[in-house]
Amino acid sequence: MPILEIRRHAERTDRSNEQSALSAAGRAMAESLAKRVGTFTLVLSSPLPRAKESAQLIAGRVDAVEPGFLPEMGGVIGDRIFGEMRTLADWAEVLREREDARKFASDQLATWGRIAARVGDKDRVLAVSHGGIIELPALTLAERLRTPLDGAAFGYCEGVAITYAKATPTKIEVVRV
């Protein structure tokens, strides 16, 4: 069964600049993670520099940029700011309150499923994306699989690992640094 590991990028130098690269601390975190995560059959990232650089440092390469990891979230988070979403419970509240958040999560889960369908049964995929873009679908999937996800929102280089069987998710677990 393939495993799709979706992680948030490492810390960037300038939070006000969408095109900023990783900070020295972010590079160190990704390099440290690389020593512990093993190898991946496929390595994908969002188009933003911090995601591509994180994937490169964690896996030693980037096989492709996946625009689906940087979809337009529009009004999904309303007037909230990503930094205010400190816990997974905060993100779960957004899912309960907003139909557009639920649609966003379903669309993102479809992207994840298409990626899992591209690899073999014993393959591992690393996908580097962004906070919020990971939390909303992860919580949606966890609810479908009846697997509670608790704790803090995903910090840098954290996310989820999803096991698939015939392109259907069967297990989800949080991966921390």
mmCIF file of C-alpha atoms in Angstrom:
data_model
loop_
_atom_site.group_PDB
_atom_site.id
_atom_site.type_symbol
_atom_site.label_atom_id
_atom_site.label_comp_id
_atom_site.label_asym_id
_atom_site.label_seq_id
_atom_site.Cartn_x
_atom_site.Cartn_y
_atom_site.Cartn_z
ATOM 1 C CA MET A 1 0.000 0.000 0.000
ATOM 2 C CA PRO A 2 1.508 3.351 -0.991
ATOM 3 C CA ILE A 3 2.102 6.008 1.622
ATOM 4 C CA LEU A 4 1.701 9.701 0.884
ATOM 5 C CA GLU A 5 3.568 11.847 3.387
ATOM 6 C CA ILE A 6 2.395 15.445 3.180
ATOM 7 C CA ARG A 7 4.492 17.910 5.138
ATOM 8 C CA ARG A 8 4.472 21.636 5.647
ATOM 9 C CA HIS A 9 7.533 23.457 4.345
ATOM 10 C CA ALA A 10 10.353 24.521 6.693
ATOM 11 C CA GLU A 11 10.638 28.026 8.157
ATOM 12 C CA ARG A 12 11.153 30.827 5.634
ATOM 13 C CA THR A 13 13.179 33.999 5.897
ATOM 14 C CA ASP A 14 10.381 36.522 5.397
ATOM 15 C CA ARG A 15 6.746 35.717 6.249
ATOM 16 C CA SER A 16 5.561 38.825 4.391
ATOM 17 C CA ASN A 17 7.163 37.660 1.123
ATOM 18 C CA GLU A 18 5.489 34.688 -0.570
ATOM 19 C CA GLN A 19 8.617 34.085 -2.664
ATOM 20 C CA SER A 20 11.081 34.012 0.239
ATOM 21 C CA ALA A 21 13.504 31.125 0.668
ATOM 22 C CA LEU A 22 14.165 29.129 3.821
ATOM 23 C CA SER A 23 15.818 30.655 6.849
ATOM 24 C CA ALA A 24 19.014 29.132 8.242
ATOM 25 C CA ALA A 25 16.905 27.468 10.956
ATOM 26 C CA GLY A 26 14.511 26.130 8.305
ATOM 27 C CA ARG A 27 17.349 24.653 6.269
ATOM 28 C CA ALA A 28 18.809 23.041 9.399
ATOM 29 C CA MET A 29 15.424 21.542 10.332
ATOM 30 C CA ALA A 30 14.897 20.068 6.850
ATOM 31 C CA GLU A 31 18.457 18.690 6.761
ATOM 32 C CA SER A 32 17.982 17.091 10.177
ATOM 33 C CA LEU A 33 14.684 15.536 9.096
ATOM 34 C CA ALA A 34 16.348 14.132 5.972
ATOM 35 C CA LYS A 35 18.544 11.935 8.155
ATOM 36 C CA ARG A 36 15.486 10.235 9.699
ATOM 37 C CA VAL A 37 12.782 9.875 7.039
ATOM 38 C CA GLY A 38 14.196 7.332 4.609
ATOM 39 C CA THR A 39 13.757 7.383 0.862
ATOM 40 C CA PHE A 40 10.859 8.344 -1.375
ATOM 41 C CA THR A 41 9.840 7.041 -4.780
ATOM 42 C CA LEU A 42 8.307 10.371 -5.772
ATOM 43 C CA VAL A 43 8.997 13.863 -4.401
ATOM 44 C CA LEU A 44 6.578 16.704 -5.132
ATOM 45 C CA SER A 45 6.254 20.264 -3.880
ATOM 46 C CA SER A 46 4.080 23.296 -4.243
ATOM 47 C CA PRO A 47 5.417 25.929 -6.671
ATOM 48 C CA LEU A 48 6.653 28.282 -3.927
ATOM 49 C CA PRO A 49 10.415 28.450 -3.273
ATOM 50 C CA ARG A 50 10.162 27.482 0.411
ATOM 51 C CA ALA A 51 8.322 24.259 -0.478
ATOM 52 C CA LYS A 52 10.700 23.320 -3.289
ATOM 53 C CA GLU A 53 13.744 24.024 -1.122
ATOM 54 C CA SER A 54 12.263 22.017 1.774
ATOM 55 C CA ALA A 55 11.578 19.016 -0.479
ATOM 56 C CA GLN A 56 15.072 19.220 -1.960
ATOM 57 C CA LEU A 57 16.684 19.253 1.477
ATOM 58 C CA ILE A 58 14.481 16.493 2.939
ATOM 59 C CA ALA A 59 14.581 14.074 0.003
ATOM 60 C CA GLY A 60 17.630 15.201 -1.970
ATOM 61 C CA ARG A 61 15.549 16.046 -5.020
ATOM 62 C CA VAL A 62 12.267 17.391 -6.367
ATOM 63 C CA ASP A 63 10.711 15.278 -9.115
ATOM 64 C CA ALA A 64 7.927 17.706 -9.975
ATOM 65 C CA VAL A 65 6.108 20.813 -8.871
ATOM 66 C CA GLU A 66 2.447 20.157 -8.114
ATOM 67 C CA PRO A 67 0.278 23.284 -8.555
ATOM 68 C CA GLY A 68 -2.517 21.455 -6.700
ATOM 69 C CA PHE A 69 -0.552 21.936 -3.472
ATOM 70 C CA LEU A 70 -1.055 25.691 -3.762
ATOM 71 C CA PRO A 71 -4.741 26.116 -4.581
ATOM 72 C CA GLU A 72 -6.514 29.398 -4.052
ATOM 73 C CA MET A 73 -8.145 29.200 -0.638
ATOM 74 C CA GLY A 74 -10.311 32.246 -1.243
ATOM 75 C CA GLY A 75 -12.589 32.919 1.705
ATOM 76 C CA VAL A 76 -12.034 29.524 3.317
ATOM 77 C CA ILE A 77 -10.561 30.964 6.475
ATOM 78 C CA GLY A 78 -12.746 34.037 6.462
ATOM 79 C CA ASP A 79 -11.253 36.901 8.395
ATOM 80 C CA ARG A 80 -8.896 34.617 10.329
ATOM 81 C CA ILE A 81 -5.164 34.633 9.799
ATOM 82 C CA PHE A 82 -3.213 31.377 9.428
ATOM 83 C CA GLY A 83 -1.015 32.242 12.403
ATOM 84 C CA GLU A 84 -4.090 32.358 14.645
ATOM 85 C CA MET A 85 -4.872 28.727 13.904
ATOM 86 C CA ARG A 86 -2.805 27.276 16.715
ATOM 87 C CA THR A 87 -4.508 23.918 17.133
ATOM 88 C CA LEU A 88 -6.128 21.304 14.963
ATOM 89 C CA ALA A 89 -9.324 22.069 16.893
ATOM 90 C CA ASP A 90 -9.168 25.632 15.481
ATOM 91 C CA TRP A 91 -9.070 24.211 11.953
ATOM 92 C CA ALA A 92 -11.859 21.747 12.786
ATOM 93 C CA GLU A 93 -14.022 24.691 13.839
ATOM 94 C CA VAL A 94 -13.468 26.287 10.421
ATOM 95 C CA LEU A 95 -14.605 23.032 8.791
ATOM 96 C CA ARG A 96 -17.755 22.958 10.916
ATOM 97 C CA GLU A 97 -18.574 26.606 10.188
ATOM 98 C CA ARG A 98 -17.815 26.949 6.496
ATOM 99 C CA GLU A 99 -19.086 25.064 3.474
ATOM 100 C CA ASP A 100 -16.257 26.513 1.345
ATOM 101 C CA ALA A 101 -13.723 24.996 3.763
ATOM 102 C CA ARG A 102 -15.362 21.587 3.402
ATOM 103 C CA LYS A 103 -15.323 21.871 -0.399
ATOM 104 C CA PHE A 104 -11.685 22.985 -0.326
ATOM 105 C CA ALA A 105 -10.786 19.962 1.829
ATOM 106 C CA SER A 106 -12.604 17.550 -0.506
ATOM 107 C CA ASP A 107 -10.896 19.030 -3.555
ATOM 108 C CA GLN A 108 -7.490 18.745 -1.891
ATOM 109 C CA LEU A 109 -8.187 15.125 -0.879
ATOM 110 C CA ALA A 110 -8.945 14.356 -4.535
ATOM 111 C CA THR A 111 -5.530 15.812 -5.475
ATOM 112 C CA TRP A 112 -3.865 13.617 -2.849
ATOM 113 C CA GLY A 113 -5.708 10.546 -4.142
ATOM 114 C CA ARG A 114 -4.601 11.220 -7.740
ATOM 115 C CA ILE A 115 -1.000 11.410 -6.556
ATOM 116 C CA ALA A 116 -1.259 8.156 -4.573
ATOM 117 C CA ALA A 117 -2.697 6.448 -7.667
ATOM 118 C CA ARG A 118 0.468 7.342 -9.624
ATOM 119 C CA VAL A 119 2.769 5.096 -7.579
ATOM 120 C CA GLY A 120 3.101 1.406 -6.753
ATOM 121 C CA ASP A 121 1.856 -0.481 -3.722
ATOM 122 C CA LYS A 122 5.122 -0.314 -1.790
ATOM 123 C CA ASP A 123 6.079 3.260 -2.713
ATOM 124 C CA ARG A 124 6.417 6.309 -0.489
ATOM 125 C CA VAL A 125 5.700 9.817 -1.733
ATOM 126 C CA LEU A 126 6.885 13.056 -0.138
ATOM 127 C CA ALA A 127 4.683 16.056 -0.833
ATOM 128 C CA VAL A 128 5.638 19.468 0.558
ATOM 129 C CA SER A 129 2.810 21.954 0.866
ATOM 130 C CA HIS A 130 1.569 24.626 3.286
ATOM 131 C CA GLY A 131 -0.294 25.002 6.572
ATOM 132 C CA GLY A 132 -4.061 25.118 6.202
ATOM 133 C CA ILE A 133 -3.772 23.396 2.857
ATOM 134 C CA ILE A 134 -2.783 20.302 4.855
ATOM 135 C CA GLU A 135 -4.849 20.704 8.041
ATOM 136 C CA LEU A 136 -8.287 21.050 6.449
ATOM 137 C CA PRO A 137 -8.171 17.897 4.293
ATOM 138 C CA ALA A 138 -6.282 15.936 6.964
ATOM 139 C CA LEU A 139 -9.012 16.625 9.502
ATOM 140 C CA THR A 140 -11.696 15.763 6.954
ATOM 141 C CA LEU A 141 -10.019 12.471 6.144
ATOM 142 C CA ALA A 142 -9.406 11.671 9.806
ATOM 143 C CA GLU A 143 -13.117 12.125 10.490
ATOM 144 C CA ARG A 144 -14.012 9.808 7.582
ATOM 145 C CA LEU A 145 -11.572 7.189 8.888
ATOM 146 C CA ARG A 146 -12.680 7.744 12.486
ATOM 147 C CA THR A 147 -9.138 8.558 13.546
ATOM 148 C CA PRO A 148 -8.912 11.533 15.895
ATOM 149 C CA LEU A 149 -6.172 14.071 15.172
ATOM 150 C CA ASP A 150 -5.435 16.206 18.197
ATOM 151 C CA GLY A 151 -2.814 18.681 19.212
ATOM 152 C CA ALA A 152 -1.144 21.669 17.690
ATOM 153 C CA ALA A 153 -1.618 22.741 14.101
ATOM 154 C CA PHE A 154 1.219 21.478 11.936
ATOM 155 C CA GLY A 155 4.463 23.293 12.539
ATOM 156 C CA TYR A 156 7.294 23.513 10.076
ATOM 157 C CA CYS A 157 8.090 20.148 8.424
ATOM 158 C CA GLU A 158 5.103 18.472 10.113
ATOM 159 C CA GLY A 159 2.009 16.992 8.528
ATOM 160 C CA VAL A 160 0.363 13.631 7.899
ATOM 161 C CA ALA A 161 1.174 10.230 6.422
ATOM 162 C CA ILE A 162 -1.697 8.573 4.584
ATOM 163 C CA THR A 163 -1.747 4.913 3.597
ATOM 164 C CA TYR A 164 -3.738 4.083 0.469
ATOM 165 C CA ALA A 165 -5.186 0.832 -0.881
ATOM 166 C CA LYS A 166 -6.217 1.024 -4.532
ATOM 167 C CA ALA A 167 -6.237 4.858 -4.371
ATOM 168 C CA THR A 168 -8.513 4.786 -1.309
ATOM 169 C CA PRO A 169 -7.133 6.149 1.970
ATOM 170 C CA THR A 170 -7.160 3.554 4.735
ATOM 171 C CA LYS A 171 -5.041 5.125 7.472
ATOM 172 C CA ILE A 172 -3.898 8.597 8.496
ATOM 173 C CA GLU A 173 -1.378 9.557 11.148
ATOM 174 C CA VAL A 174 0.320 12.770 12.190
ATOM 175 C CA VAL A 175 4.031 13.083 11.426
ATOM 176 C CA ARG A 176 5.963 15.513 13.581
ATOM 177 C CA VAL A 177 9.566 16.635 13.314
#
